[in-house]
Coordinates of C-alpha atoms in Angstrom, one line a residue:
Chain A
M1 CA -32.9 1.0 9.0
W2 CA -29.2 0.9 9.5
P3 CA -28.3 1.6 5.9
R4 CA -30.6 4.6 5.9
I5 CA -29.0 6.0 9.1
L6 CA -25.5 5.5 7.6
K7 CA -26.6 7.3 4.4
T8 CA -28.0 10.3 6.3
M9 CA -24.8 10.5 8.4
K10 CA -22.6 10.3 5.3
K11 CA -24.5 13.3 3.9
N12 CA -24.4 15.3 7.1
K13 CA -20.9 15.3 8.5
P14 CA -21.6 17.6 11.5
L15 CA -24.4 15.2 12.5
L16 CA -22.0 12.2 12.1
F17 CA -19.4 13.8 14.3
T18 CA -21.9 14.8 17.0
G19 CA -23.3 11.3 16.9
L20 CA -19.8 9.9 17.4
I21 CA -19.1 12.1 20.4
I22 CA -22.4 11.2 22.1
F23 CA -21.9 7.5 21.3
G24 CA -18.4 7.7 22.7
I25 CA -19.6 9.3 26.0
L26 CA -22.4 6.6 26.3
V27 CA -19.9 3.8 25.7
F28 CA -17.5 5.4 28.2
L29 CA -20.2 5.5 30.9
A30 CA -21.4 2.0 30.1
S31 CA -17.8 0.8 30.4
L32 CA -17.5 2.3 33.9
S33 CA -20.7 0.5 34.9
I34 CA -20.1 -3.0 33.6
G35 CA -17.9 -5.6 35.2
R36 CA -17.9 -8.2 37.8
Y37 CA -18.9 -5.8 40.6
H38 CA -22.3 -4.7 39.6
V39 CA -23.0 -0.9 39.4
S40 CA -26.1 0.2 37.6
M41 CA -25.9 2.8 34.9
A42 CA -27.9 5.3 37.0
D43 CA -25.5 4.8 40.0
T44 CA -22.5 5.2 37.6
A45 CA -23.9 8.5 36.2
E46 CA -24.6 9.7 39.8
A47 CA -21.1 8.8 40.9
V48 CA -19.5 10.5 37.9
I49 CA -21.6 13.7 38.3
S50 CA -20.9 13.9 42.1
K51 CA -17.2 13.4 41.4
I52 CA -17.1 16.1 38.8
L53 CA -19.2 18.6 40.8
G54 CA -17.5 17.5 44.1
T55 CA -20.9 17.0 45.8
Q56 CA -21.8 14.5 48.5
S57 CA -23.4 11.2 47.4
D58 CA -25.2 8.4 49.3
L59 CA -23.5 5.7 47.2
P60 CA -21.3 3.3 49.1
G61 CA -17.6 4.0 49.1
E62 CA -16.6 0.8 47.2
V63 CA -18.7 2.0 44.2
F64 CA -16.3 5.0 43.9
T65 CA -13.2 2.7 44.4
V66 CA -14.4 0.3 41.7
I67 CA -15.3 3.0 39.2
F68 CA -12.5 5.5 39.7
D69 CA -9.5 3.5 41.0
I70 CA -10.0 0.2 39.1
R71 CA -12.1 0.8 36.0
L72 CA -11.3 4.4 35.0
P73 CA -7.5 3.9 34.5
R74 CA -8.0 0.9 32.3
I75 CA -10.8 2.6 30.4
L76 CA -8.7 5.7 29.8
L77 CA -5.8 3.5 28.7
A78 CA -8.0 1.5 26.3
L79 CA -9.3 4.8 24.9
L80 CA -5.8 6.2 24.3
V81 CA -4.5 3.0 22.8
G82 CA -7.5 2.7 20.5
I83 CA -7.0 6.3 19.4
S84 CA -3.3 5.8 19.0
L85 CA -3.4 2.6 16.9
S86 CA -6.2 4.0 14.7
L87 CA -4.4 7.2 14.2
A88 CA -1.1 5.5 13.5
G89 CA -2.8 3.3 10.9
T90 CA -4.3 6.4 9.2
V91 CA -0.9 8.1 9.2
F92 CA 1.1 5.2 7.9
Q93 CA -1.5 4.4 5.2
G94 CA -1.4 8.0 4.1
V95 CA 2.4 8.4 4.1
F96 CA 3.0 5.1 2.4
R97 CA 0.0 5.7 0.0
N98 CA -1.3 2.2 0.8
P99 CA -4.6 1.4 2.4
L100 CA -3.4 -2.0 3.4
V101 CA -0.7 -0.8 5.7
S102 CA -1.0 -1.3 9.5
P103 CA 0.8 0.6 12.4
F104 CA 3.2 -2.4 12.7
I105 CA 4.5 -2.0 9.1
L106 CA 7.9 -0.8 10.2
G107 CA 8.5 -3.5 12.8
V108 CA 7.5 -1.5 15.9
S109 CA 5.6 -4.4 17.3
S110 CA 8.5 -6.9 16.8
G111 CA 10.9 -4.5 18.5
A112 CA 8.6 -3.6 21.4
G113 CA 7.8 -7.3 21.8
F114 CA 11.5 -8.1 22.1
G115 CA 12.0 -5.4 24.7
I116 CA 9.1 -6.7 26.8
A117 CA 10.3 -10.3 26.5
L118 CA 13.8 -9.2 27.5
G119 CA 12.5 -7.3 30.5
L120 CA 10.4 -10.3 31.7
V121 CA 13.2 -12.7 31.2
L122 CA 15.5 -10.5 33.3
G123 CA 12.8 -10.3 35.9
L124 CA 12.6 -6.5 35.9
N125 CA 9.7 -4.7 37.5
L126 CA 6.7 -3.9 35.3
F127 CA 7.6 -0.2 34.7
L128 CA 11.1 -1.2 33.4
V129 CA 9.6 -3.9 31.2
K130 CA 7.3 -1.3 29.6
L131 CA 10.1 1.1 29.2
L132 CA 12.3 -1.5 27.5
G133 CA 9.4 -2.3 25.2
F134 CA 8.9 1.3 24.3
G135 CA 12.7 1.8 23.8
F136 CA 13.1 -1.2 21.5
G137 CA 10.0 -0.3 19.5
I138 CA 11.6 3.1 18.7
V139 CA 15.0 1.5 18.0
T140 CA 13.5 -0.8 15.4
V141 CA 12.0 2.0 13.4
F142 CA 15.2 4.0 13.7
L143 CA 17.2 1.0 12.5
A144 CA 14.7 0.4 9.7
S145 CA 14.9 3.9 8.4
F146 CA 18.7 4.0 8.8
L147 CA 19.0 0.8 6.9
G148 CA 16.5 2.0 4.3
S149 CA 18.5 5.2 3.6
A150 CA 21.8 3.4 3.7
L151 CA 20.6 0.8 1.1
Y152 CA 19.1 3.1 -1.4
N153 CA 17.1 6.2 -0.3
R154 CA 14.2 7.3 1.8
S155 CA 11.6 5.9 -0.6
S156 CA 8.7 4.2 1.1
I157 CA 9.2 0.8 -0.5
T158 CA 12.8 0.5 0.8
M159 CA 11.7 1.6 4.3
V160 CA 8.9 -0.9 4.4
L161 CA 11.3 -3.7 3.2
S162 CA 13.9 -2.8 5.8
G163 CA 11.2 -2.6 8.5
F164 CA 10.3 -6.1 7.5
V165 CA 13.9 -7.3 7.7
I166 CA 14.6 -5.6 11.1
G167 CA 11.3 -6.8 12.4
S168 CA 12.0 -10.4 11.5
L169 CA 15.4 -10.1 13.2
F170 CA 13.7 -9.0 16.5
S171 CA 11.0 -11.6 16.2
A172 CA 13.7 -14.3 16.0
A173 CA 15.4 -12.7 19.0
T174 CA 12.1 -12.8 20.9
S175 CA 11.6 -16.5 20.0
F176 CA 15.1 -17.1 21.4
L177 CA 14.2 -15.4 24.6
K178 CA 11.1 -17.5 24.9
Y179 CA 13.1 -20.6 24.3
I180 CA 15.5 -19.9 27.1
A181 CA 12.8 -18.4 29.5
D182 CA 11.6 -20.3 32.5
P183 CA 8.7 -22.3 31.1
Y184 CA 6.6 -22.2 34.3
T185 CA 6.7 -18.5 35.1
R186 CA 8.4 -16.2 32.5
L187 CA 7.3 -18.0 29.3
P188 CA 3.6 -17.7 30.0
A189 CA 4.0 -14.0 31.1
I190 CA 5.8 -13.2 27.8
T191 CA 3.2 -15.1 25.7
F192 CA 0.2 -13.5 27.5
W193 CA 1.6 -10.0 27.3
L194 CA 2.3 -10.2 23.6
M195 CA -1.2 -11.5 22.9
G196 CA -2.4 -8.0 23.8
S197 CA -4.3 -7.2 26.9
F198 CA -5.1 -4.3 29.2
S199 CA -4.9 -6.4 32.3
Y200 CA -1.2 -5.4 32.7
A201 CA -2.3 -1.8 33.0
E202 CA -1.5 -0.1 36.3
G203 CA -2.8 3.2 37.5
G204 CA 0.8 4.6 37.3
D205 CA 1.0 3.9 33.5
L206 CA -1.1 6.8 32.6
K207 CA 1.0 9.2 34.6
Y208 CA 4.1 8.4 32.5
S209 CA 2.5 7.8 29.2
A210 CA -0.4 10.3 29.0
L211 CA 1.9 13.2 28.0
I212 CA 3.4 11.3 25.0
F213 CA 0.0 10.0 23.9
I214 CA -1.6 13.4 24.0
A215 CA 1.3 15.3 22.5
C216 CA 1.5 12.9 19.5
I217 CA -2.3 12.9 19.0
I218 CA -2.5 16.7 19.0
G219 CA 0.6 16.9 16.7
I220 CA -1.0 14.6 14.1
F221 CA -4.3 16.4 14.5
L222 CA -2.7 19.8 13.7
L223 CA -0.7 18.4 10.8
R224 CA -3.5 16.4 9.3
W225 CA -3.9 18.5 6.1
K226 CA -0.3 17.6 5.1
L227 CA -1.4 13.9 4.9
N228 CA -3.5 14.9 1.9
I229 CA -0.4 16.3 0.3
L230 CA 1.8 13.4 1.1
A231 CA -0.9 11.0 -0.2
M232 CA -0.4 12.6 -3.7
G233 CA 3.0 10.8 -3.9
E234 CA 6.6 11.9 -3.2
E235 CA 7.3 13.9 -6.4
E236 CA 3.9 15.6 -6.7
A237 CA 4.0 16.6 -3.0
R238 CA 7.3 18.2 -3.6
N239 CA 5.9 20.0 -6.6
L240 CA 3.2 21.3 -4.3
G241 CA 5.9 22.8 -2.1
E242 CA 6.1 20.2 0.6
N243 CA 9.4 19.1 2.0
T244 CA 8.4 15.4 1.9
G245 CA 11.5 14.2 3.7
R246 CA 10.9 16.4 6.7
T247 CA 7.1 16.2 6.8
G248 CA 7.1 12.4 6.1
S249 CA 9.7 11.8 8.8
L250 CA 7.7 13.9 11.3
F251 CA 4.6 11.8 10.7
I252 CA 6.5 8.6 11.0
V253 CA 8.1 9.7 14.3
L254 CA 4.7 10.7 15.8
A255 CA 2.9 7.5 14.6
T256 CA 5.9 5.3 15.8
L257 CA 5.8 6.9 19.2
L258 CA 2.1 6.2 19.5
T259 CA 2.5 2.6 18.3
A260 CA 5.5 1.8 20.5
I261 CA 3.9 3.2 23.6
S262 CA 0.7 1.3 22.9
V263 CA 2.5 -2.0 22.4
S264 CA 4.7 -1.5 25.4
L265 CA 1.7 -1.0 27.7
C266 CA -0.6 -3.7 26.4
G267 CA 1.0 -5.9 23.9
I268 CA 0.2 -6.4 20.2
I269 CA -3.4 -5.5 19.3
G270 CA -3.8 -5.9 15.6
W271 CA -6.5 -5.1 13.1
I272 CA -7.8 -1.9 14.7
G273 CA -5.2 0.3 13.0
L274 CA -6.1 -1.3 9.7
I275 CA -9.9 -1.2 10.0
V276 CA -10.7 2.2 11.5
P277 CA -9.2 4.2 8.6
H278 CA -11.2 2.0 6.2
I279 CA -14.5 2.6 8.1
G280 CA -13.5 6.3 8.1
R281 CA -13.0 6.5 4.4
M282 CA -16.4 4.9 3.9
L283 CA -18.2 7.3 6.2
V284 CA -16.3 10.6 5.9
G285 CA -14.2 10.1 2.8
P286 CA -10.4 10.0 2.3
D287 CA -9.8 13.7 3.1
H288 CA -7.6 13.6 6.2
R289 CA -9.0 16.8 7.6
K290 CA -12.1 14.7 8.4
L291 CA -10.5 11.2 8.5
V292 CA -8.1 12.1 11.4
P293 CA -10.8 13.5 13.7
F294 CA -12.9 10.4 12.8
S295 CA -10.0 8.0 13.7
I296 CA -9.7 9.8 17.1
L297 CA -13.4 9.7 17.9
F298 CA -14.2 6.3 16.6
G299 CA -10.9 4.5 17.3
G300 CA -11.1 5.0 21.0
T301 CA -14.7 4.0 21.3
F302 CA -14.2 1.0 19.1
M303 CA -11.3 -0.3 21.3
L304 CA -13.4 0.4 24.5
I305 CA -16.3 -1.7 23.2
V306 CA -14.0 -4.6 22.3
D307 CA -12.3 -4.4 25.7
D308 CA -15.7 -4.3 27.4
I309 CA -16.6 -7.5 25.6
A310 CA -13.1 -9.0 26.4
R311 CA -13.5 -8.5 30.2
T312 CA -17.2 -9.5 30.5
I313 CA -17.9 -12.2 28.0
S314 CA -16.7 -15.1 30.2
S315 CA -15.6 -15.6 33.8
I316 CA -11.9 -15.5 32.7
E317 CA -10.8 -12.4 30.7
I318 CA -10.0 -13.0 27.1
P319 CA -6.9 -11.2 25.8
V320 CA -8.3 -8.2 23.8
G321 CA -5.7 -8.8 21.1
I322 CA -7.3 -12.2 20.3
L323 CA -10.9 -10.8 20.4
M324 CA -9.9 -7.9 18.2
A325 CA -8.6 -10.3 15.6
I326 CA -11.8 -12.4 15.8
I327 CA -13.9 -9.3 15.3
G328 CA -11.5 -7.5 13.0
A329 CA -10.7 -10.1 10.4
P330 CA -14.3 -10.8 9.3
L331 CA -15.1 -7.0 9.5
F332 CA -12.2 -6.2 7.2
I333 CA -13.5 -8.7 4.7
I334 CA -17.0 -7.1 4.8
L335 CA -15.4 -3.7 4.4
L336 CA -13.4 -4.8 1.3
L337 CA -16.5 -6.3 -0.2
K338 CA -18.5 -3.2 0.4
K339 CA -15.8 -0.7 -0.5
N340 CA -16.6 -0.4 -4.1
L341 CA -20.3 0.2 -3.3
H342 CA -19.7 2.9 -0.8
W343 CA -16.9 4.8 -2.5
E344 CA -19.2 5.5 -5.4
E345 CA -21.4 8.5 -4.6
Chain B
M1 CA 3.2 28.6 -25.0
L2 CA 6.7 27.0 -25.4
T3 CA 6.5 23.4 -26.6
V4 CA 9.2 20.8 -26.2
A5 CA 9.0 18.0 -28.7
G6 CA 11.3 15.1 -29.8
P7 CA 11.5 11.4 -29.9
N8 CA 11.0 9.1 -26.9
A9 CA 13.9 9.3 -24.4
A10 CA 15.1 12.6 -25.9
G11 CA 15.1 14.1 -22.4
K12 CA 11.8 16.1 -22.6
S13 CA 10.4 14.9 -19.2
T14 CA 13.9 15.1 -17.7
L15 CA 14.1 18.8 -18.7
L16 CA 10.8 19.5 -16.9
R17 CA 11.8 17.5 -13.9
L18 CA 15.1 19.5 -13.8
I19 CA 13.0 22.7 -13.7
T20 CA 10.9 21.6 -10.8
R21 CA 14.0 20.3 -9.0
A22 CA 12.7 16.8 -8.9
I23 CA 16.2 15.9 -10.1
R24 CA 19.4 17.9 -9.8
P25 CA 21.5 18.9 -12.8
S26 CA 24.9 17.3 -13.1
G27 CA 26.2 20.6 -14.3
G28 CA 25.1 24.1 -14.9
S29 CA 22.2 25.9 -13.2
I30 CA 18.5 26.7 -13.8
S31 CA 17.2 30.1 -13.0
V32 CA 13.6 31.3 -12.8
F33 CA 13.0 35.1 -12.8
G34 CA 16.7 35.5 -12.0
N35 CA 16.7 33.2 -9.0
D36 CA 18.7 30.0 -9.1
I37 CA 16.2 27.2 -8.2
A38 CA 19.0 25.2 -6.5
H39 CA 18.9 27.9 -3.7
M40 CA 15.1 28.3 -3.5
P41 CA 13.1 26.6 -0.8
L42 CA 10.6 24.1 -2.2
R43 CA 7.7 26.2 -1.1
Q44 CA 9.1 29.1 -3.1
I45 CA 9.6 27.0 -6.2
A46 CA 6.0 25.7 -5.9
K47 CA 4.8 29.3 -5.7
T48 CA 6.7 30.1 -8.9
I49 CA 6.3 26.9 -10.9
S50 CA 3.3 24.5 -11.1
F51 CA 3.6 21.1 -12.7
V52 CA 1.0 18.9 -14.4
P53 CA 2.3 15.4 -14.4
Q54 CA 1.8 13.0 -17.3
I55 CA 0.9 10.1 -15.1
H56 CA -0.9 10.3 -11.8
K57 CA -1.7 7.1 -10.0
P58 CA -4.7 7.6 -7.7
M59 CA -4.5 5.8 -4.4
F60 CA -7.3 7.3 -2.3
P61 CA -10.7 8.4 -3.7
F62 CA -10.3 12.1 -3.0
T63 CA -13.1 14.3 -4.5
V64 CA -12.2 16.4 -7.5
F65 CA -12.5 19.5 -5.3
E66 CA -10.2 18.1 -2.6
M67 CA -7.6 17.3 -5.3
V68 CA -7.7 20.9 -6.7
L69 CA -7.6 22.3 -3.2
A70 CA -4.3 20.6 -2.7
G71 CA -2.9 23.1 -5.1
R72 CA -3.2 25.8 -2.4
N73 CA -0.6 24.0 -0.3
P74 CA 2.4 26.2 -1.1
H75 CA 0.4 29.3 0.1
L76 CA -0.4 27.7 3.5
G77 CA 1.7 28.1 6.6
E78 CA 3.1 25.0 8.4
L79 CA 0.1 24.2 10.5
K80 CA -2.5 26.0 8.5
Q81 CA -5.4 24.4 6.7
P82 CA -7.0 25.8 3.6
G83 CA -9.5 28.5 4.5
K84 CA -12.5 30.1 2.8
A85 CA -10.3 32.1 0.4
D86 CA -8.4 29.0 -0.6
E87 CA -11.6 27.1 -1.2
D88 CA -12.9 30.0 -3.4
K89 CA -9.7 29.9 -5.5
A90 CA -10.0 26.2 -5.9
L91 CA -13.6 26.6 -7.0
A92 CA -12.6 29.2 -9.5
A93 CA -9.9 26.9 -10.9
V94 CA -12.5 24.1 -11.1
A95 CA -14.9 26.5 -13.0
L96 CA -12.2 27.7 -15.3
T97 CA -11.4 24.2 -16.5
G98 CA -15.1 23.4 -16.9
I99 CA -15.3 20.5 -14.4
S100 CA -17.7 22.1 -11.9
D101 CA -20.3 19.5 -12.5
I102 CA -18.0 16.7 -11.3
A103 CA -16.4 18.7 -8.4
G104 CA -18.0 16.4 -5.7
R105 CA -17.2 13.1 -7.3
P106 CA -14.2 10.9 -6.4
Y107 CA -11.5 11.5 -8.9
T108 CA -10.9 7.8 -9.2
K109 CA -14.2 7.5 -11.0
I110 CA -13.8 10.0 -13.8
S111 CA -12.4 9.7 -17.3
G112 CA -8.8 10.2 -18.4
G113 CA -9.6 13.5 -20.0
Q114 CA -11.4 14.7 -16.9
L115 CA -8.4 13.6 -14.7
Q116 CA -6.1 15.6 -16.9
L117 CA -8.4 18.7 -16.3
V118 CA -8.3 18.0 -12.6
L119 CA -4.5 18.1 -12.5
I120 CA -4.5 21.3 -14.6
A121 CA -7.1 22.9 -12.2
R122 CA -4.8 21.9 -9.3
A123 CA -1.9 23.7 -11.0
I124 CA -4.1 26.8 -11.6
A125 CA -5.0 26.9 -7.9
Q126 CA -1.3 26.9 -7.2
E127 CA -1.3 30.4 -8.7
A128 CA 2.3 30.1 -10.0
P129 CA 3.3 32.3 -13.0
V130 CA 5.0 29.4 -14.7
M131 CA 3.1 26.2 -15.5
L132 CA 4.8 23.1 -16.8
L133 CA 2.8 20.3 -18.5
D134 CA 4.1 16.9 -19.4
E135 CA 2.2 15.6 -22.4
P136 CA -1.2 16.9 -21.2
S137 CA -2.9 15.4 -24.3
S138 CA -1.5 11.9 -24.2
H139 CA -4.0 9.1 -23.6
L140 CA -6.8 11.3 -24.9
D141 CA -8.9 11.1 -28.1
I142 CA -8.6 13.8 -30.7
R143 CA -11.6 15.8 -29.5
N144 CA -10.3 15.8 -25.9
Q145 CA -6.7 16.6 -27.1
I146 CA -8.0 19.7 -28.8
G147 CA -10.3 20.5 -25.8
I148 CA -7.4 20.3 -23.3
L149 CA -5.1 22.5 -25.4
K150 CA -7.8 25.1 -26.0
T151 CA -8.4 25.2 -22.2
I152 CA -4.7 25.7 -21.6
D153 CA -4.6 28.4 -24.2
R154 CA -7.5 30.2 -22.5
I155 CA -6.0 29.9 -19.0
R156 CA -2.7 31.3 -20.3
D157 CA -4.5 34.4 -21.6
E158 CA -6.6 34.9 -18.5
H159 CA -3.8 34.4 -16.0
E160 CA -0.9 35.6 -18.2
L161 CA 1.0 32.5 -17.5
C162 CA 4.3 31.3 -19.0
I163 CA 3.5 27.8 -20.2
I164 CA 6.1 25.1 -21.1
S165 CA 4.6 21.9 -22.4
V166 CA 5.9 18.7 -23.7
L167 CA 3.8 17.6 -26.7
H168 CA 4.2 14.5 -28.8
D169 CA 1.8 15.5 -31.5
I170 CA 3.6 17.8 -34.0
N171 CA 0.4 19.0 -35.5
L172 CA -0.9 20.1 -32.1
S173 CA 2.4 21.8 -31.4
L174 CA 2.1 23.7 -34.6
A175 CA -1.4 24.8 -33.9
F176 CA -1.0 25.8 -30.2
S177 CA 2.6 26.9 -29.5
D178 CA 4.3 30.2 -30.0
R179 CA 7.7 28.7 -29.8
L180 CA 8.9 25.1 -30.4
I181 CA 12.1 23.3 -29.3
F182 CA 13.1 20.0 -30.8
L183 CA 15.2 17.8 -28.5
K184 CA 17.1 14.8 -29.5
N185 CA 19.4 12.7 -27.3
G186 CA 19.3 15.4 -24.6
K187 CA 20.4 18.1 -27.0
K188 CA 18.5 21.0 -28.6
T189 CA 18.2 20.4 -32.4
A190 CA 16.2 23.4 -33.3
E191 CA 14.3 26.3 -31.7
G192 CA 12.0 28.9 -33.1
N193 CA 8.6 29.7 -34.5
P194 CA 6.9 26.4 -35.1
G195 CA 5.9 27.2 -38.7
D196 CA 9.5 28.1 -39.6
I197 CA 11.4 25.2 -38.0
V198 CA 9.0 22.3 -38.9
T199 CA 10.3 21.2 -42.2
A200 CA 10.4 17.7 -43.8
E201 CA 14.2 17.8 -43.3
M202 CA 14.0 18.7 -39.7
V203 CA 11.4 16.0 -38.9
K204 CA 13.6 13.5 -40.7
E205 CA 16.6 14.7 -38.7
V206 CA 14.9 14.6 -35.3
Y207 CA 12.6 11.5 -35.7
G208 CA 14.2 9.7 -38.6
V209 CA 10.9 9.4 -40.6
E210 CA 9.8 10.6 -44.0
T211 CA 7.0 13.2 -43.9
A212 CA 5.3 15.7 -46.1
V213 CA 5.0 19.1 -44.6
L214 CA 1.9 20.9 -46.0
K215 CA 1.3 24.6 -45.9
D216 CA -2.2 26.0 -46.0
G217 CA -2.0 29.8 -45.6
E218 CA -0.8 30.4 -42.0
N219 CA -1.3 26.8 -41.0
T220 CA 1.3 24.0 -41.3
Y221 CA 0.6 20.3 -41.2
V222 CA 2.8 17.3 -41.0
A223 CA 1.7 14.0 -42.6
P224 CA 3.9 10.9 -42.4
H225 CA 4.7 9.0 -45.6
L226 CA 3.6 5.6 -44.2
K227 CA 3.7 3.7 -47.5
N228 CA 7.0 5.1 -48.6
N229 CA 8.6 4.0 -45.4
E230 CA 7.2 0.5 -45.9
K231 CA 8.7 0.2 -49.3
K232 CA 12.2 0.9 -48.0

């Protein structure tokens, strides 16, 4: 049954996108309802409707507290991070013309990880820790591109190489911080944070980060056609009238902001940025005019599902970064095996 | 059609890349319709000059149509996407090159000759008055070589284009070009009507090989003396 549904959806793109939106809304509602405090789907729907319409409801007050004060901020953050990492993966793969590139290619994760570790070692409050993570994530990419252009030029291979070098440097610095950190309090905090989890999310996070998330997502959405041009390669894109230095840098800045803010809020969640663009190319094709909307619609939902599993599968929450790797690695192998079958029409 | 010919490393591709400003000249200037390209924005150059590369390494399986549509890029504003009019122009370019039947297929799954046509269609969709082609017939069999050049010939007539092409095959140059330039070591060795400048002496000077140049009415052919060369 599934292959037939997939085939129909591949043929009918509007149906596919409508399906993705409906699926996303259902997962969103389900995520509000599941958790240790039991709220039925019907009660969740009722609470959401009464909140939107501002009508009175007979539901107990704690249902509203659990749904809107505890679960909603985390769900919104998971959605935004899922969208961001998927979109950053799509952008980096297009700009670097390489489908095996992840959002962490330029060392953002190493830099942000260092910033977080530094903040935790210094015993700063959570907001400052996240700010340091974000700042160092940006600094890494800035250093990588500076080093890249100083070494040779702005070509993608030198940028990737210098990203790797700078990233390794920050990883070593992070290891050093772990080594000197208090092994009973600070070290576990650093380790758990970098594993990737939404449990460090606070209600206030969204207030500061939502603007950056949404601005970058909208920016990439509006510029998505240019990814098709950049994917032709540097010289051909220039022959098609594209100022590749400027457009490419703009994409890298937007994708880096999204990645850095994601890592600073919830650690390193791998695989999703690699897999979602691949699933997208299978279902909607490589045209970024469709692939970018797909990454937005599917990336958020996908992250939400994995986070739902992470927080309900056992009595202790599993870091979502670990679960994403457990789901992501085998899924990626399946995608690579199926790729040749599906790319043929 | 102006053809540029000459031995490998003579500077033919370099000449084309200079014209598209992929590389900057160490001296002198290049003007198109009286405008120095060094001072033209890239978008303006792309509206004036389209380029068909010799090698295109596909990375993502875009459809043939999506590839051709990319040719509309210089005509689109910063945040604009191709609209209905652009799609129509891309479809017209696809039809003109005779690849309508494969328009929906991934361009990673088509033959070398078809890929060459896709790149030409993309250049047509660019609607630039000057079209540069870097060895459009290399990697193709003789039937496809002739097919591609006939297509280029037809497009030139229909769109009144100025075409500059690098060609390796002297016989194809003789058959299809109005003017021929021989390059050797980055310098022009000869320029003129192909039938006039292609002589056994000239071929010997440019390529260093012995050939017989045969005349058959208006047509000229070059045949290499393979056995003579071996004896030496």
